[in-house]
Amino acid sequence: MDIENKTYTISIYTENNIGLLNRVSAIFQRRRINIESLNISVSEIEGVSRFTIVVEMTEDQIKKIIGQIEKQIEVIKAYYHTDEETIYQESAMFKIKSDLLFEEREIQNIIKESNAQIVTVNRDFFVLEKSGRRHEIELLHRELSVFGILQFTRSGRIAVTKEPMQISQMLKAFNQ
Amino acid sequence: MDTQTIKQKQYLEQPKERISGSEAIVRCLLAEGVDILYGYPGGAIMPVYDELFKYQDKIHHVLTRHEQGATHAAQGYARISGKVGVAMATSGPGATNLITGIADAQIDSTPMVCITGQVPSHLLGSDAFQETDIVGISTPVTKWNHQITKASEIPEVIAKAFYIAKSGRPGPVLIDITKDAQFEEFDFQYKKCEGIRSYKPIPETNIESVKAAAELINNAKKPMIIWGQGVILGKAEEEFKAVIDKTGIPSAWTIMGASAIPTSHPLNIGMVGMHGNYAPNVLTNECDVLIAIGMRFDDRVTGKLDEYATQAKVIHFEIDPAEIDKNVKTDVAVLGNAKESLELLLPLLNKNSHQEWLQKFKDLYAFEFEKVIKDDLHPTKEGLTMGEVLKEINIQSKGKAAIVSDVGQHQMIACRYAEFNETKSNITSGGLGTMGFALPAAIGAKMAAPEREVVAIIGDGGYQMTIQELGTIFQQKAAVKIVVLNNEFLGMVRQWQQLFFDKRYASTEMTNPDFITIAKGYYIDAKRVTKREDLANAVSEMMASKEAYFLEVCVEKENNVFPMVPSGASVSDIRLE
Ligand SMILES: Cc1ncc(C[n+]2csc(CCOP(=O)(O)OP(=O)(O)O)c2C)c(N)n1
């Protein structure tokens, strides 16, 4: 049994119902497991939502958690994956004083090298958006901190898996 | 056209009727075959009560004296009938009072539908009078829950509620309905729920796993079965009996599995767990193949997990995939309904008899008998024991009564010593251990099976947690037999204090009221027994009564329940004194 803590990405396909977030998060809360990040969005299937949850735990623990999640009536299917099995991203926004953009040459270099996008610029501030791995965002944060950040926010992880997930087939099977 | 489409078409062609949401609720209940429900009215559910008044010739509402009583009564009803129990309450305090019973039903897999009224939808979230977020509160203790704010949602949601409550591994469902939805009129039509796309109640049984299980069983030298409530919930009693009769495997039960086969069956080796029998606990750590059927390796059953059956190959027959490997790692997991899995298993099994191995259980039973059982059932000291009361009830009821027990020492004694000749005869709060369960549960049990003798065994502590349900018994003329084993202590806690807290009896001594006067105040016939020579007559008078009857037996104050696996100890370290 694997007793080492690892980062896992959980993907849950669900019906789009009020209250389900409560049910799913309660499963973690009850076991005193900290959710590193959580994102809920539409999925490739109409009317089906997708949760992406990042947690750190052992494989033994995560198997049990997946069992409890799948037990929820409105959960269609839940999967867990290691980082190597997924392609994942986070997204962050930085709000910074406009003066810096024009006066600090280095900031322009940082923006260029980090592949960040300028979302908007006005007289007082500009906004940068950066998508990527956590460490890339953290690096950019460190570099910009030197100059002062007015606001910063980062999203939860979103991920797709390298292997296919057979949700559509499962739903089709139900309709037959 | 396939059947699904035909059904859909028939449904759509049904005439629609314009009725109110509250009438729709009652009509949905009728369509689900509900003829009895338990509850307590209040502002936010009054429109439904008004409909229940109009429909009272078709559906009987039982007014309990507390909403907790309504849930336990619904549980008792469900446990003995195998049907869904229904409980109803108003918003706010009515709804929160349901929670204990819902949590109890959840952990003991009891099918129940609870309906709560809610403040009008425009007031939701405003801290309105008697508003609580009951959907939020009940989420961790329900199999499913849902709030309805529009009358048109009522038929589909209630249909779903019943389907979810009773299918697969059963459980409680809560439906919260705002008052405006109860008043609103809409075009009513009802269709039973036949499936939910995200919910698969019964996992497919993999025949390979059945074959693997059969092979392990056929090659086992010292196999042992532990069965749980899954056998009863899966209506697999016949199949289970066929399996053990063919293979001769000694079989033990968890508290929730009790009564699935008769107590006197030669392969029934008793109860496992903290206060279970000596032999099945000790020999769990000696068997070579452990076959778990419809049980979930609760910590009260396993004791210390690291030292639980580590020598054995484990086969787990289970309907809920989340139970596999949750506590005990299995070698073979057979998913599915116990009835179907055991049906598949039976022809693959070799006929066998494990006489020598079975003899080991018998020898240890003889040992336990000398050390514990003899004094429990045939005491020579002056004070009455709980065990001898159970023995007397067994004799008088010929083992045919349904025994509803509360929580504490008397519960362990009731489960250990009650004789069960029929399935679904042991109704107790297993997983939650809810004091106050038995009195209201007995009401529901008696209403579900009026032809059966229903005897509630309750401690003086737990009795006073729901004692007000005597009013329900009286009003409903529910002929339950109530036996309070009065030791003037919260006995089970006192036992722990004696054994593990140097006899510091902190807040466990009870000064009790005159229970006889109280029973008589509720117009219930009552008698108190303090001497051994009066016991048999009193029990027979109780059993002969056609009405409710209250019997108080003043038992030894400081008796203990043994055997006992101290918490955190291994099952093979079970203590006999
Ligand atoms: C609602 C609730 N509160 C507290 C407990 C803890 N508890 C378990 S057994 C017990 C004592 C029960 O005493 P009594 O009903 O007199 O039965 P006895 O053990 O004496 O047979 C208590 C307090 C519980 N199980 N349920």
Short mmCIF file of C-alpha atoms in Angstrom, two decimals, chain A residues 49-128:
data_model
loop_
_atom_site.label_atom_id
_atom_site.label_comp_id
_atom_site.label_asym_id
_atom_site.label_seq_id
_atom_site.Cartn_x
_atom_site.Cartn_y
_atom_site.Cartn_z
CA SER A 49 -20.86 19.94 -14.18
CA ARG A 50 -17.26 19.15 -13.52
CA PHE A 51 -15.49 19.58 -10.20
CA THR A 52 -11.71 19.74 -10.17
CA ILE A 53 -10.33 19.30 -6.68
CA VAL A 54 -6.68 19.21 -5.67
CA VAL A 55 -5.70 17.43 -2.47
CA GLU A 56 -2.64 15.94 -0.88
CA MET A 57 -3.01 12.50 0.60
CA THR A 58 -2.08 8.85 0.26
CA GLU A 59 -3.44 6.68 -2.48
CA ASP A 60 -5.19 4.50 0.07
CA GLN A 61 -7.01 7.53 1.46
CA ILE A 62 -7.97 8.89 -1.92
CA LYS A 63 -9.52 5.59 -3.02
CA LYS A 64 -11.83 5.72 -0.01
CA ILE A 65 -12.68 9.35 -0.67
CA ILE A 66 -13.55 8.57 -4.29
CA GLY A 67 -15.85 5.80 -3.06
CA GLN A 68 -17.63 8.22 -0.76
CA ILE A 69 -17.94 10.83 -3.51
CA GLU A 70 -19.35 8.36 -6.01
CA LYS A 71 -21.92 7.33 -3.42
CA GLN A 72 -23.57 10.72 -3.68
CA ILE A 73 -26.75 10.36 -5.70
CA GLU A 74 -25.99 13.16 -8.16
CA VAL A 75 -22.41 12.24 -8.84
CA ILE A 76 -22.09 10.55 -12.21
CA LYS A 77 -18.46 9.51 -11.88
CA ALA A 78 -15.36 10.51 -9.94
CA TYR A 79 -11.72 9.94 -10.90
CA TYR A 80 -8.38 10.68 -9.32
CA HIS A 81 -5.11 11.31 -11.08
CA THR A 82 -1.52 12.13 -10.33
CA ASP A 83 0.09 15.23 -11.82
CA GLU A 84 1.81 13.10 -14.47
CA GLU A 85 -1.53 11.81 -15.71
CA THR A 86 -3.04 15.24 -16.27
CA ILE A 87 -2.49 18.47 -18.08
CA TYR A 88 -3.24 21.22 -15.67
CA GLN A 89 -3.21 24.97 -15.31
CA GLU A 90 -3.98 27.72 -12.90
CA SER A 91 -4.69 31.31 -13.70
CA ALA A 92 -3.75 34.46 -11.80
CA MET A 93 -4.39 38.18 -12.03
CA PHE A 94 -2.09 40.96 -10.88
CA LYS A 95 -3.20 44.57 -10.49
CA ILE A 96 -0.27 46.97 -10.60
CA LYS A 97 0.21 50.75 -10.70
CA SER A 98 0.40 52.08 -14.25
CA ASP A 99 3.41 54.30 -13.56
CA LEU A 100 5.52 51.22 -13.13
CA LEU A 101 4.67 49.89 -16.54
CA PHE A 102 6.00 53.04 -18.17
CA GLU A 103 8.84 53.84 -15.81
CA GLU A 104 10.32 50.45 -14.94
CA ARG A 105 11.91 48.88 -17.94
CA GLU A 106 12.44 45.66 -16.08
CA ILE A 107 8.73 45.17 -15.60
CA GLN A 108 8.27 45.12 -19.33
CA ASN A 109 10.91 42.44 -19.58
CA ILE A 110 9.32 40.38 -16.87
CA ILE A 111 5.98 40.55 -18.63
CA LYS A 112 7.45 39.48 -21.91
CA GLU A 113 9.49 36.62 -20.48
CA SER A 114 6.69 35.26 -18.36
CA ASN A 115 4.22 35.07 -21.21
CA ALA A 116 1.72 37.03 -19.16
CA GLN A 117 -1.06 38.92 -20.91
CA ILE A 118 -1.98 42.50 -20.29
CA VAL A 119 -5.73 42.48 -19.80
CA THR A 120 -6.29 46.19 -19.44
CA VAL A 121 -4.33 49.41 -18.95
CA ASN A 122 -5.66 52.73 -17.74
CA ARG A 123 -4.29 55.86 -16.12
CA ASP A 124 -4.01 54.40 -12.63
CA PHE A 125 -3.35 50.71 -13.00
CA PHE A 126 -2.90 47.86 -15.37
CA VAL A 127 -3.92 44.21 -15.01
CA LEU A 128 -1.83 41.21 -15.92
#
